[in-house]
Structure formats: C-alpha cells, structure tokens
CSV table of C-alpha atoms and ligand atoms in Angstrom, one decimal:
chain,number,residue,atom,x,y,z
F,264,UNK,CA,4.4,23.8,-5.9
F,265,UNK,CA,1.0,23.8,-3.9
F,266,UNK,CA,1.2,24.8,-0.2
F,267,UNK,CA,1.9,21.7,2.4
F,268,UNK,CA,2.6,20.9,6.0
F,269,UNK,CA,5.0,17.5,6.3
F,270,UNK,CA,5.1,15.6,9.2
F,271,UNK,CA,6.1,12.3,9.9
F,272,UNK,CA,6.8,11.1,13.0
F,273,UNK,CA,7.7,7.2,12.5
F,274,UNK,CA,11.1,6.5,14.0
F,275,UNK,CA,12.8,3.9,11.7
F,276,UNK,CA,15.4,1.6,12.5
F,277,UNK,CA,16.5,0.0,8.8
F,278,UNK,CA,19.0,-3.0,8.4
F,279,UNK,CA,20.3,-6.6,9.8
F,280,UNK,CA,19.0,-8.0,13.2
F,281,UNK,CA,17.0,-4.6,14.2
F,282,UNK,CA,14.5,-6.5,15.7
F,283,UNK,CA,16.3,-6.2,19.0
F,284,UNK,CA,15.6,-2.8,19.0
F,285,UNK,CA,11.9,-3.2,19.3
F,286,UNK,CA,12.2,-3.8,23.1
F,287,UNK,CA,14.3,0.2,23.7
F,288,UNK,CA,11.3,1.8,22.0
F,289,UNK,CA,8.1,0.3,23.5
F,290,UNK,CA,7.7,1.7,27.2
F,291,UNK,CA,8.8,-0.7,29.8
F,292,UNK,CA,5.9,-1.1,31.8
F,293,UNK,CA,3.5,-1.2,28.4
F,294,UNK,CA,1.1,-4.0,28.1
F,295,UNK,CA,1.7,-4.8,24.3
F,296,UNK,CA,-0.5,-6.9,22.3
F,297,UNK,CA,1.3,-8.5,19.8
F,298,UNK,CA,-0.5,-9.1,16.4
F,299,UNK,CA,0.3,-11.0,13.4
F,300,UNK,CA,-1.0,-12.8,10.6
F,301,UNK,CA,-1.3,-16.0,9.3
F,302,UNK,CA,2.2,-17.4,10.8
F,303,UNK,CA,5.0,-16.5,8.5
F,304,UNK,CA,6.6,-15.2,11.0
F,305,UNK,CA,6.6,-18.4,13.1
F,306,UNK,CA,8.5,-19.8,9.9
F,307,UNK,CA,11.0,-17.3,9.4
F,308,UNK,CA,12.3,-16.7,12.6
F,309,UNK,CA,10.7,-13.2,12.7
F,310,UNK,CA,8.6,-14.3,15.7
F,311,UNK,CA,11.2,-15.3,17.7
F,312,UNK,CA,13.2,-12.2,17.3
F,313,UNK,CA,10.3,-10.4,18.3
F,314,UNK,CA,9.9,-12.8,21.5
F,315,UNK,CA,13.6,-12.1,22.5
F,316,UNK,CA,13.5,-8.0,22.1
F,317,UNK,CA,10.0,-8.3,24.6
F,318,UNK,CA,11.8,-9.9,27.2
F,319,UNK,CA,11.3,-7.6,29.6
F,320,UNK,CA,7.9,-6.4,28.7
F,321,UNK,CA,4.6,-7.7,29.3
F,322,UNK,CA,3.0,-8.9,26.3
F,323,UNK,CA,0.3,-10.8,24.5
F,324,UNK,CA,-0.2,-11.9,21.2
F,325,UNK,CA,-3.5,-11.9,18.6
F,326,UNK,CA,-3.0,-13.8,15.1
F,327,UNK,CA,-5.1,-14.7,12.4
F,328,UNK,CA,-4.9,-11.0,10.4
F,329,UNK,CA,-5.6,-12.3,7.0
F,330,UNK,CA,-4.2,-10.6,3.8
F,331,UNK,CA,-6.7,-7.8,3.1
F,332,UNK,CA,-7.5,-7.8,6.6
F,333,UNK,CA,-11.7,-8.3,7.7
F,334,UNK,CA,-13.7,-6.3,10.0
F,335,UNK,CA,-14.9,-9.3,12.0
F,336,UNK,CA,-11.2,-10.8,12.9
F,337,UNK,CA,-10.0,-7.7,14.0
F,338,UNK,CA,-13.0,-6.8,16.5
F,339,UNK,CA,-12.3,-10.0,18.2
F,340,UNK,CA,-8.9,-8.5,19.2
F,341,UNK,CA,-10.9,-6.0,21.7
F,342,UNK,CA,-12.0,-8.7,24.1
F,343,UNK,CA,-7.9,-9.5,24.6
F,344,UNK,CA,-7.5,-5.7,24.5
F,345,UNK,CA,-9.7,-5.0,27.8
F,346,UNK,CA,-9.1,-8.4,29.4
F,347,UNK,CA,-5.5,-7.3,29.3
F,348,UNK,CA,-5.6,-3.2,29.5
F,349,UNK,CA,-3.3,-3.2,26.2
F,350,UNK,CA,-1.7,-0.2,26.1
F,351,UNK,CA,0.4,-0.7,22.9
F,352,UNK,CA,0.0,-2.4,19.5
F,353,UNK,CA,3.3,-4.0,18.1
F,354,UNK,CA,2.3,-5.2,14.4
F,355,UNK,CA,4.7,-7.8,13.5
F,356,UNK,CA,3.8,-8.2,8.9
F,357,UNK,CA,2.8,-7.2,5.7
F,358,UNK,CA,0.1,-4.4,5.0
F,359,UNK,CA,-2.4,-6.4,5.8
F,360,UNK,CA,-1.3,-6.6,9.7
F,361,UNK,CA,-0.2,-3.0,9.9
F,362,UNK,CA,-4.1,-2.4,8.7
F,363,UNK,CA,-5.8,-4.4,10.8
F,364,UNK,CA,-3.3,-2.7,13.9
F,365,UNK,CA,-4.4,0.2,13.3
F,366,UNK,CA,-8.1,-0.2,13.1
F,367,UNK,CA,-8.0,-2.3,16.3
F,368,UNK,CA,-5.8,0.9,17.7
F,369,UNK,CA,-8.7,3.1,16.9
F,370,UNK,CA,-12.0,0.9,17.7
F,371,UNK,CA,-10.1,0.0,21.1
F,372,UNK,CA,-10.8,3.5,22.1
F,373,UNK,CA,-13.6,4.7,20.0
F,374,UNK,CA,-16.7,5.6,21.6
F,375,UNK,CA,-19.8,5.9,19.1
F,376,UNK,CA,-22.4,3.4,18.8
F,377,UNK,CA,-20.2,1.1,15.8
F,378,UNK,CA,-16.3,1.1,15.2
F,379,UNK,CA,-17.1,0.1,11.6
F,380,UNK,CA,-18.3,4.2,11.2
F,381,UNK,CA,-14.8,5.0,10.8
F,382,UNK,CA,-14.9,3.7,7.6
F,383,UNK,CA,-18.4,3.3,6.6
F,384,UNK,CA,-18.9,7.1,7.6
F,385,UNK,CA,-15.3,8.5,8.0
F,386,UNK,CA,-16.0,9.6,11.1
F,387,UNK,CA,-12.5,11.0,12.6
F,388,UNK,CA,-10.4,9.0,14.8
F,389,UNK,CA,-10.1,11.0,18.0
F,390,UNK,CA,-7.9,8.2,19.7
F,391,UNK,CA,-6.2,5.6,19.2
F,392,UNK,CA,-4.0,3.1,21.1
F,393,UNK,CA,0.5,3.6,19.8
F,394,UNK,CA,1.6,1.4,17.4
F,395,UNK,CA,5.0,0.1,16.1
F,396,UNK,CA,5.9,-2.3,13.5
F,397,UNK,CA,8.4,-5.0,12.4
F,398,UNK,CA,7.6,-5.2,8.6
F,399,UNK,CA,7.6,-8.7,6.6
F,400,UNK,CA,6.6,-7.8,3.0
F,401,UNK,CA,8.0,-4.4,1.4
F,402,UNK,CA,4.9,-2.8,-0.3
F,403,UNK,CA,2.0,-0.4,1.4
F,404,UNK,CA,4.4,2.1,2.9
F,405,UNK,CA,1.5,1.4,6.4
F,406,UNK,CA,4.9,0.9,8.6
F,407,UNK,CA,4.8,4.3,8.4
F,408,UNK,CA,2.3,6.3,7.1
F,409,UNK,CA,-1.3,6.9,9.1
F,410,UNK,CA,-3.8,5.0,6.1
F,411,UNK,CA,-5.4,1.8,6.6
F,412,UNK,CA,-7.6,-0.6,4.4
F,413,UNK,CA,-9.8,-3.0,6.3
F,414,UNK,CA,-12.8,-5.2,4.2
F,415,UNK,CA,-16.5,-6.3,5.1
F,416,UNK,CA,-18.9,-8.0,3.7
F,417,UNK,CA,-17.0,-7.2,0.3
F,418,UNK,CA,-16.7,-3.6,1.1
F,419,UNK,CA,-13.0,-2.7,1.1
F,420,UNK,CA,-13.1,0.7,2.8
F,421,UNK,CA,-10.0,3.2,3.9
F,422,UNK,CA,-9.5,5.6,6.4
F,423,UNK,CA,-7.1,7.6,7.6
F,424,UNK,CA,-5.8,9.4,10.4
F,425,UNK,CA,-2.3,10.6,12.1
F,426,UNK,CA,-3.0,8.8,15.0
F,427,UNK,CA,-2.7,5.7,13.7
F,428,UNK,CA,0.7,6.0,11.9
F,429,UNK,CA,3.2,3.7,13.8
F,430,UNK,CA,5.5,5.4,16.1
F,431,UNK,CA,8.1,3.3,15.0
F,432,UNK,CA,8.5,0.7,12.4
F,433,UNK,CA,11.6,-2.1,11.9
F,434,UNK,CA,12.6,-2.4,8.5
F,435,UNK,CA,14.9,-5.8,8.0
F,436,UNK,CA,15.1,-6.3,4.7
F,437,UNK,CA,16.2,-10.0,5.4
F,438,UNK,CA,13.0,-10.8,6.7
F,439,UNK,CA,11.7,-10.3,3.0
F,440,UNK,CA,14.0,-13.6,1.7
F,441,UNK,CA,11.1,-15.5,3.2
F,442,UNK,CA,9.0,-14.0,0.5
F,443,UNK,CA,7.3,-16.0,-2.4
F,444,UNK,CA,7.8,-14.6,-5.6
F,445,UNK,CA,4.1,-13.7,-5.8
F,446,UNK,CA,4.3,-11.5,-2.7
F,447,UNK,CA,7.7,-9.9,-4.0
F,448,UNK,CA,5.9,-8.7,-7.3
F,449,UNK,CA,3.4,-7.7,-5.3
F,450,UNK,CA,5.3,-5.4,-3.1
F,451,UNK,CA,7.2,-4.1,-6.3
F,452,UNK,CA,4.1,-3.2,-8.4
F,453,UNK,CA,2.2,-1.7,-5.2
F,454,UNK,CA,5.0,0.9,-4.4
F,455,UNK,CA,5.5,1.2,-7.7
F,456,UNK,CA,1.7,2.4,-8.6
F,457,UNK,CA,2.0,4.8,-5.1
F,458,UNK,CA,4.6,6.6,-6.8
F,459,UNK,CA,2.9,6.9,-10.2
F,460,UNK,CA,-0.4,8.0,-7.8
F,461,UNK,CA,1.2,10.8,-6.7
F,462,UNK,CA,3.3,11.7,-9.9
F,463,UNK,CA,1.6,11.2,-12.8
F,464,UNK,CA,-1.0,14.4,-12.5
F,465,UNK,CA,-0.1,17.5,-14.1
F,466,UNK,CA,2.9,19.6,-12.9
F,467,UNK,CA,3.2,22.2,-10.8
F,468,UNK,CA,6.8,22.4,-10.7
F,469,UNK,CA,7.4,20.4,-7.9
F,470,UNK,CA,11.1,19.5,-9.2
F,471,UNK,CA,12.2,17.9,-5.9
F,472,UNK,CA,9.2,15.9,-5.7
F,473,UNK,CA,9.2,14.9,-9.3
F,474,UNK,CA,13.3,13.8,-9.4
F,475,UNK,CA,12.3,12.0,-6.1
F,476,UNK,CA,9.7,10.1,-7.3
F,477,UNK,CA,11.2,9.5,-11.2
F,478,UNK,CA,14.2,7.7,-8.9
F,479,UNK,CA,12.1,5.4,-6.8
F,480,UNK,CA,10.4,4.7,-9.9
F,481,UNK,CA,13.9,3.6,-11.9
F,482,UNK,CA,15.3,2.0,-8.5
F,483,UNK,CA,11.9,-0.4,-8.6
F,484,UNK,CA,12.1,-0.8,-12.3
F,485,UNK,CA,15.9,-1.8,-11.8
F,486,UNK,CA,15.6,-4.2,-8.7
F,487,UNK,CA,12.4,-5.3,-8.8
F,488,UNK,CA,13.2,-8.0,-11.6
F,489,UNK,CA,16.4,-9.0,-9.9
F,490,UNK,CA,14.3,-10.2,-6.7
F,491,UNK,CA,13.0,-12.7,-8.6
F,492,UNK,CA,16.1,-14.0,-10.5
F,493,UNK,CA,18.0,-17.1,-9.1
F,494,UNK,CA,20.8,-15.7,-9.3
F,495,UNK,CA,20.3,-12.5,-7.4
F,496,UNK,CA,17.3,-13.5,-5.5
F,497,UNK,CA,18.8,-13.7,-2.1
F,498,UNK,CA,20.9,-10.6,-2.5
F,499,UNK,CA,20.0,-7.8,0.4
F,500,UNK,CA,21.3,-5.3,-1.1
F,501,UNK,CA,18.7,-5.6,-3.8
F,502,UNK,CA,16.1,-6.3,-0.6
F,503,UNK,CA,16.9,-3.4,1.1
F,504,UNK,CA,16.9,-1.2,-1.8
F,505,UNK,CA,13.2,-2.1,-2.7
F,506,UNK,CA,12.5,-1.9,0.6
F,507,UNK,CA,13.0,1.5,1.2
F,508,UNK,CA,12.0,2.2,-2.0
F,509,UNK,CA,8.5,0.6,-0.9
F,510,UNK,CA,8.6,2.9,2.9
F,511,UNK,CA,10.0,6.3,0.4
F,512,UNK,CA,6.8,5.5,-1.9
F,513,UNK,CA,4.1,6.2,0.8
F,514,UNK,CA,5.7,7.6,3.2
F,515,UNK,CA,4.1,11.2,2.5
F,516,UNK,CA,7.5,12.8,1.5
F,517,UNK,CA,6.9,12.2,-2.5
F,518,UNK,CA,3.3,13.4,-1.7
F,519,UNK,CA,3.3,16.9,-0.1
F,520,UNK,CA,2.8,19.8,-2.2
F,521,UNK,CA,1.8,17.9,-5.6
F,522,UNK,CA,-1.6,17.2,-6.8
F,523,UNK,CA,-2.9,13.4,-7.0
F,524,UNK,CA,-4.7,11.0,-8.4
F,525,UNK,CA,-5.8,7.9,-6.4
F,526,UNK,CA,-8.1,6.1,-9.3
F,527,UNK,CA,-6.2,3.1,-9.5
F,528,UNK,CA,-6.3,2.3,-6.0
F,529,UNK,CA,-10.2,3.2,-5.7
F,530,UNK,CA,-10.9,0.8,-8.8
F,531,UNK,CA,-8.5,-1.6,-7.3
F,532,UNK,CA,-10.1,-1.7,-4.2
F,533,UNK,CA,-13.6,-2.9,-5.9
F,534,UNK,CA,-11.9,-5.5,-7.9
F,535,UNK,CA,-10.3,-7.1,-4.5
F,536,UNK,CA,-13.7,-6.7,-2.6
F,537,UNK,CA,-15.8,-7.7,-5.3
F,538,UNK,CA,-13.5,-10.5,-6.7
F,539,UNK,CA,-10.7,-11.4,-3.7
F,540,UNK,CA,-8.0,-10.6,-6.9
F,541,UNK,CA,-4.5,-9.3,-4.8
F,542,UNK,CA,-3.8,-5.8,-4.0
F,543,UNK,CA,-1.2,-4.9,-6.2
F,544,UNK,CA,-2.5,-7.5,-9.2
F,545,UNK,CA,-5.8,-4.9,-9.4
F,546,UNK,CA,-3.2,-1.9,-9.6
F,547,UNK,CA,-1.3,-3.6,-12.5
F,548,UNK,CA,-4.4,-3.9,-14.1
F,549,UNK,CA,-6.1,-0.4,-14.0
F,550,UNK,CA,-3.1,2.0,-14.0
F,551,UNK,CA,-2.3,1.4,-18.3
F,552,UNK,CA,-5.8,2.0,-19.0
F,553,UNK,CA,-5.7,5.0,-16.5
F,554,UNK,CA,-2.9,6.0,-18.4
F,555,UNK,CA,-4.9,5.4,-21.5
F,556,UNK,CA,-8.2,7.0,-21.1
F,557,UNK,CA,-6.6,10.1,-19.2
F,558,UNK,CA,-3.9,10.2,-21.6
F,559,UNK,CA,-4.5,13.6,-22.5
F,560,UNK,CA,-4.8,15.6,-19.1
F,561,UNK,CA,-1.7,13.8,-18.0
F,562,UNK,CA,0.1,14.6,-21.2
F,563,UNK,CA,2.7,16.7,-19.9
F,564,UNK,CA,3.6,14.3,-17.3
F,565,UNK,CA,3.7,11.3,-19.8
F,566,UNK,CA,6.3,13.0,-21.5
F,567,UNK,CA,8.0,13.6,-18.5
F,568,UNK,CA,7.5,10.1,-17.1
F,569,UNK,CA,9.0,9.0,-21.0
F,570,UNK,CA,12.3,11.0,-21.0
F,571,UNK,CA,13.0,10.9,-17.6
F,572,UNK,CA,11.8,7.2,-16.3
F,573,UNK,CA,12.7,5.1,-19.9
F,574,UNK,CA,14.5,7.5,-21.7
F,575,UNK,CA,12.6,7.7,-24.2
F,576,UNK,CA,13.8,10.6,-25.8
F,577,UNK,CA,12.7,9.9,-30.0
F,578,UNK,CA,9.8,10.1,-31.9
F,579,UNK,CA,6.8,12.6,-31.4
F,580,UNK,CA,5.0,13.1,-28.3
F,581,UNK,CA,2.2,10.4,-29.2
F,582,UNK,CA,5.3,8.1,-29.5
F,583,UNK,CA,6.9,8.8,-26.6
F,584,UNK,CA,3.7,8.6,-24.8
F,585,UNK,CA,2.3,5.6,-26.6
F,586,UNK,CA,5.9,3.7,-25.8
F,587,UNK,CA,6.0,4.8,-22.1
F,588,UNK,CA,2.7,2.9,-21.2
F,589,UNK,CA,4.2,-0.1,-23.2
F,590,UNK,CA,6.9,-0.1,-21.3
F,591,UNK,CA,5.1,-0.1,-18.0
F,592,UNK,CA,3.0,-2.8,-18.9
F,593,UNK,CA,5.5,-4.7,-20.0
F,594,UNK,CA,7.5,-3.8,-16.5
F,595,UNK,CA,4.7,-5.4,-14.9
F,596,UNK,CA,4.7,-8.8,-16.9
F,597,UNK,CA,8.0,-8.9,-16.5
F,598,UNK,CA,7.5,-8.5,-12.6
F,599,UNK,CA,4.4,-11.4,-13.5
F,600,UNK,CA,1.1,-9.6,-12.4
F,601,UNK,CA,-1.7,-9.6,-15.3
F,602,UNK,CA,-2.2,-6.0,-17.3
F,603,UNK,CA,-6.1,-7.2,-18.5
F,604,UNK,CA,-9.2,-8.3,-16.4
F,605,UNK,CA,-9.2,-11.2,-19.0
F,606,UNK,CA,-6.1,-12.2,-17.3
F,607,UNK,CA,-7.9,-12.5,-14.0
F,608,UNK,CA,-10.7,-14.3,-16.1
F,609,UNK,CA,-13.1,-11.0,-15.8
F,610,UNK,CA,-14.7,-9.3,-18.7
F,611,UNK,CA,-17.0,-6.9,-19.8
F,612,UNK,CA,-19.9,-8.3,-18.0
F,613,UNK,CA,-18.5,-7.8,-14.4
F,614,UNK,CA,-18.7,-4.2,-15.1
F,615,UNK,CA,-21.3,-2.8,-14.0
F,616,UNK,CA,-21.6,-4.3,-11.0
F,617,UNK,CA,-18.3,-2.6,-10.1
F,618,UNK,CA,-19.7,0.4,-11.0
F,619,UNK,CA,-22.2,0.2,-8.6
F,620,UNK,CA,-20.0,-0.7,-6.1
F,621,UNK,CA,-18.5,2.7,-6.6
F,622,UNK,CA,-21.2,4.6,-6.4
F,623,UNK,CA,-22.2,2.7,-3.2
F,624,UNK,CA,-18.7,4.0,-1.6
F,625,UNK,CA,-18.8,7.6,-3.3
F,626,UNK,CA,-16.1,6.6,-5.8
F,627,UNK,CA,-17.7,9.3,-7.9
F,628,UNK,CA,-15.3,12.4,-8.1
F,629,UNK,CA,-11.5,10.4,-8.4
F,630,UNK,CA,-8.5,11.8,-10.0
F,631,UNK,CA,-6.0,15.1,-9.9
F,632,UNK,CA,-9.0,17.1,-11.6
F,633,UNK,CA,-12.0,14.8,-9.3
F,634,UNK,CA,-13.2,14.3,-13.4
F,635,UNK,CA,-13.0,10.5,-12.8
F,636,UNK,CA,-17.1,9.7,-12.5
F,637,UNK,CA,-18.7,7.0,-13.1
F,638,UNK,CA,-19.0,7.0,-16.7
F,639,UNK,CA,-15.1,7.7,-16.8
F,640,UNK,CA,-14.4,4.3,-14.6
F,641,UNK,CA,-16.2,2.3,-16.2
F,642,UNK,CA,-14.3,3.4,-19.8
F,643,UNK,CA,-11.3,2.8,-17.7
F,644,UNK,CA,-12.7,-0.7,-16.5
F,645,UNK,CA,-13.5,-1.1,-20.6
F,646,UNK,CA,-10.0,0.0,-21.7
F,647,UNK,CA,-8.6,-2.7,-19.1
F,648,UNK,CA,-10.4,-5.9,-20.4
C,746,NZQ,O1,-0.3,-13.7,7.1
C,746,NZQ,P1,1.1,-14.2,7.0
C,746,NZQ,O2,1.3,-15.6,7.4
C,746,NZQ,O3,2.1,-13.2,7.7
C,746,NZQ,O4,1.5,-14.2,5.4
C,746,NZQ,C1,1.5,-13.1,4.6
C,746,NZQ,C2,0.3,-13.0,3.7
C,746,NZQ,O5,-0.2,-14.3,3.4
C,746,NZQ,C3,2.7,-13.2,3.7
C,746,NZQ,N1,3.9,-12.6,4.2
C,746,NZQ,C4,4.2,-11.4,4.7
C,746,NZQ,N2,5.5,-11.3,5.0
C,746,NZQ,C5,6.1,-12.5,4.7
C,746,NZQ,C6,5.1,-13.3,4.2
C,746,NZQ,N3,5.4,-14.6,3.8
C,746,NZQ,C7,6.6,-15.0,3.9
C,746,NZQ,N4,7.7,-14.2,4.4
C,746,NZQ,C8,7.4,-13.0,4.8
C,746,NZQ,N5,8.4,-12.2,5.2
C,746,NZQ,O6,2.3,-12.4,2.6
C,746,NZQ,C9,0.9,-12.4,2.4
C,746,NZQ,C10,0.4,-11.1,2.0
C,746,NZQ,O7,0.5,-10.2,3.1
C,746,NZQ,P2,-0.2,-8.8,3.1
C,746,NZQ,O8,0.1,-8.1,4.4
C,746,NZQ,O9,-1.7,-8.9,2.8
C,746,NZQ,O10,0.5,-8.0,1.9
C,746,NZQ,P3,0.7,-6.5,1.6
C,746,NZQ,O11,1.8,-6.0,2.4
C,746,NZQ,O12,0.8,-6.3,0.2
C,746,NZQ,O13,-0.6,-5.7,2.2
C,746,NZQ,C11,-1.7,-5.6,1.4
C,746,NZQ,C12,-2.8,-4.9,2.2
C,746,NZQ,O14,-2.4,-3.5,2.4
C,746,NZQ,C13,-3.4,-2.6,1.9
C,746,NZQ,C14,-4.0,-3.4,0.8
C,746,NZQ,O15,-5.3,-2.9,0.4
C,746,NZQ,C15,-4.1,-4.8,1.4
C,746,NZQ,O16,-5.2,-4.9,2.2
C,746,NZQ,N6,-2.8,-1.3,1.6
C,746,NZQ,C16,-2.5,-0.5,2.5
C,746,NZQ,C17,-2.0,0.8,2.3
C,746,NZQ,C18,-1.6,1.7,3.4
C,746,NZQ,N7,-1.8,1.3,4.6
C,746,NZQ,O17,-1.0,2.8,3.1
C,746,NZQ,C19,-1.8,1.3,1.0
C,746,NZQ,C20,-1.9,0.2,-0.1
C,746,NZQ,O18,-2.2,0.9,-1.3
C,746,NZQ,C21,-2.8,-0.8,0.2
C,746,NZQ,O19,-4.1,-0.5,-0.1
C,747,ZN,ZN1,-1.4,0.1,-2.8
C-alpha cells in the first residue's frame, strides 16, 4: 500500500426527511445564498424542504446552474454575493450545482487579476466561502469530496482543493424518485467508472481498498438495473443503496493509498466540452477501450476485477479478461448509455480535434504509469468508435 493521509471532513446526515436538518448545521446568523439549478427542485418538493429548515436564517437564492455548469453563470452569482455579504453557500442538486458552488465559493474570495486562473492555471484556492449540500442526483461523489468541474467556451476544466469540499451534505435518497431514467443511469455509470478509476491500476496490495471498491462495484452492478425496472423503480432501499454507493465511490476513502488512473474522465471531459455528450455517457464510452488498449499493464487487476466482480473464474487469463470487459459493456447497455462514439454519431474524423484539445489542457501524461500521451488517447479514441 503506498503512503496516505485521509481526511474528510463532510458531516453527512443520510435518510428520509433530513432536509430539516439543514437549518442545525448552517450558523444562525449566516447569510446563506442558496443555489440551484434548473428547478427540479421546485417540482419535487426539495425546495420547499429547504425553505422550511432556513426559517430562521437569512437567506437568498441564485438559480440557473446548468448541468455541466459554465463559467459565465456562476460569475454572475458574485454581484448577489457582495450585495448581500454571503457568508455561506447551501447547494441544493446534482453535480453540476455542487460544482458551480464551489467555484463561486472560491472566486467570491479570490484575489488575482481572473477567477477563471483557478482552472485555466491551477492556481491554489487560498479561500473559499463554507459550503453544504442537499443532493438531488446520486453520481459525482461533489457532496462530499473537494473536486469541481466547471466549462468555458468548450473548455471543461477541474480543479481541486480541500477548501471547497462541503462541510456537510444531505443525502435523501427519496429526493432521487424524481429522477428520469436518463439521469439514474447516469449516476449509476459515473460512480461506477470512479470506482474502476481508482481500482483498476496495478496492485499494491491494498486489500481493504480493493474488497471496498470490488463491493461498490457489485452493489452498482446489482441495483443499478433495478432503478430502472417498473417494478422496483420506486423502491428506496434500492435508492439509498446507490446512493451511498455514489458518495462511497468518491469520497476519497476507496482512493488513499492506491495508485490511479483518471484517463477516462480526462477523455470524457473533451467529448462533453467538445460535443455537449453527458458526463457519465463519455465515461461509458472510453473506459472498454481503456480497458482494451491498456489491457496488458492492468492485467493483473483484470483478473482480479474477473474473479472477484463477475466471477469469472474459467478459462485462461485472455478469457477471463476478454469476458470481464464484455461484461462491463454490456452492464452499461443494460444501464442504456452507448459503449461506441458511433453511438453518439462520432467517428473517426472527430479525432483529432480531440486530440488537440488535450494537448491544449496538458492531457498529455494520464494513467497509473502517466504512459497515456497523446498517441495512446487517440488509439484509445480509435478503439472506442
Ligand atoms: O438543473 P435541475 O433542474 O436541478 O435538473 C438537473 C439536471 O438537469 C436534474 N436533476 C438533478 N436532481 C434531480 C433532477 N431532476 C429530477 N429530480 C432530481 N432529484 O438532472 C440533470 C443533471 O444534473 P447534473 O447535476 O448535471 O448531474 P450530475 O450529478 O451527473 O453532475 C454532472 C457534473 O458533475 C461533474 C461532471 O463533469 C458534470 O459537470 N463531475 C463532478 C465530479 C466531482 N465534483 O467530484 C466528479 C465527476 O466525475 C464529474 O466530473
Ligand atoms: Zn465522473
């Protein structure tokens, strides 16, 4: 096991109706901005949960985050920020909202010459306004982790710091019944690919790490499916178990002390800026032909991932290997995100201008072993048409 430090300091309060408990953790005499997204909440009843557990606070509210959240909305929260002297974010969504929380958080008290450095030039956050959340959509593990993905101009950029990891975050999974099946597979395949980021590498016998990450995998590949049966659809037992599954994934636990391998993501990232394609619908795409092309590095842990994740205990090792990445793209089909850029209508020809994009944002050096360059992406980008 490599050497780690492991902190995380987001309070959570999981189950039914803890909304209400929003209003015992944000200081009384805060002035909270309240920011949300395109208004599910207003529709599912989340919003007026929220309203009731900030009675006794003073509080505004900022919407409009979209999904993949831009640069330009979220600098307009700063005028409401100073107008009001916010002193605390509450982040009431998906991803998307948690995101653009925290970069607001960190531009409201960053003092360079351009708030879009901290992602353009990673320049460290050195403060940042508190943050909690009420989460909406199970996925990104932001609710309580200190990463952040904001877009401009087709530039999807992340940064990172500990500041900006939420102090708190609600975790109802009721809220999710609200979801559309779309955003449920979406959240499924997401946490899903976070665990295989941080798992599939090479070992270093990291055996509580490993058997924690092999069993959010299996919970995911169990539930996921069900979430979008009739039958079991509104079941929260099935919700709550992907939605920890979904916090557990990114969290930083399954992380510390392994090596990783954040390719997918990076490539993802391009295909979303470049093309608007969903989040977790890139991830489905690149991971198999990750799998594929680095096939031999992460040998060991293919194996692994076969026996332990499907079972898949006969055959030789090309077998087992060759039937475990079946098996995960089939997982995602079943779960009804595409496996091929063809599926998203891409193809060959939209290559190399992802490559470029790439090499704009340093994307140069990815993977466990930084072997990933730009010759090696763009045989993964082959391998995934
Ligand atoms: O905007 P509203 O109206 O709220 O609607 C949203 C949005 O349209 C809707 N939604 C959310 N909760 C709902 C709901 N609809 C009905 N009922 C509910 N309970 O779902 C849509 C998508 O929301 P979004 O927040 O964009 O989804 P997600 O949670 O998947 O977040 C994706 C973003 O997170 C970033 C992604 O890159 C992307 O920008 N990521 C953040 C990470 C992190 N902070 O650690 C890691 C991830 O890898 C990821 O990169
Ligand atoms: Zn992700």
């Amino acid at each position: 096991m490599l050497n780690f430090s492991f902190h995380n300091p987001t309070k959570i309060h999981f189950g039914e109706d803890q909304i209400s408990m929003v209003g015992d953790e944000i200081p009384s005499d805060a002035n909270v901005l309240v920011v949300y997204g395109g208004g599910s909440i207003k529709r599912n009843g989340v919003y007026d949960q929220v309203v009731a557990a900030l009675t006794d606070h003073t509080w505004f509210e900022f919407s409009g985050i979209e999904p993949n959240p831009r640069y330009e909305t979220l600098m307009k929260a700063q005028e409401l920020i100073k107008q009001h002297n916010i002193d605390y974010l509450l982040a009431v969504g998906g991803g998307s909202v948690v995101d653009g929380a925290k970069f607001i958080a960190a531009a409201a008290l960053y003092e360079g010459d351009d708030a879009w450095n901290i992602l353009a030039k990673q320049e460290p956050v050195e403060k940042a306004l508190p943050i909690g959340a009420v989460l909406t959509l199970p996925a990104t593990g932001s609710e309580s982790n200190g990463n952040s993905v904001v877009t401009r101009e087709g530039n999807k950029l992340p940064f990172s710091s500990p500041l900006v990891c939420p102090q708190f975050a609600v975790l109802d999974p009721k809220v999710t019944l609200s979801l559309s099946d779309r955003q449920i597979s979406n959240g499924v395949v997401d946490a899903f690919v976070h665990v295989m980021e941080q798992y599939l590498t090479y070992s270093v016998n990291a055996k509580v790490q490993d058997r924690f990450a092999e069993g959010l995998l299996q919970t995911l590949i169990e539930e996921g499916p069900k979430a979008l049966k009739a039958e079991t659809k509104e079941d929260l037992s099935i919700r709550a178990n992907i939605m920890w599954s979904a916090t557990m994934a990114l969290n930083g636990l399954i992380g510390a002390g392994v090596p990783q391998d954040w390719s997918t993501h990076m490539i993802g990232h391009e295909l979303t800026g470049s093309f608007n394609i969903d989040h977790a619908r890139t991830l489905s795409i690149v991971l198999p032909a990750v799998m594929k092309v680095k096939r031999e590095d992460k040998r060991d842990k293919l194996i692994q991932y076969a026996d332990r994740v499907w079972g898949i205990t006969e055959g030789s090792d090309e077998q087992k290997i060759a039937k475990a990445i079946a098996l995960t793209e089939d997982f995602f089909k079943n779960m009804g995100v595409p496996t091929r850029l063809s599926d998203v209508n891409l193809n060959q020809q939209h290559i190399p201008d992802l490559i470029e994009k790439l090499e704009q944002h340093g994307m140069v050096a990815l993977g466990e072993h930084s072997d990933i360059d730009l010759n090696v992406s763009k045989k993964i980008l082959e391998t995934a048409c």
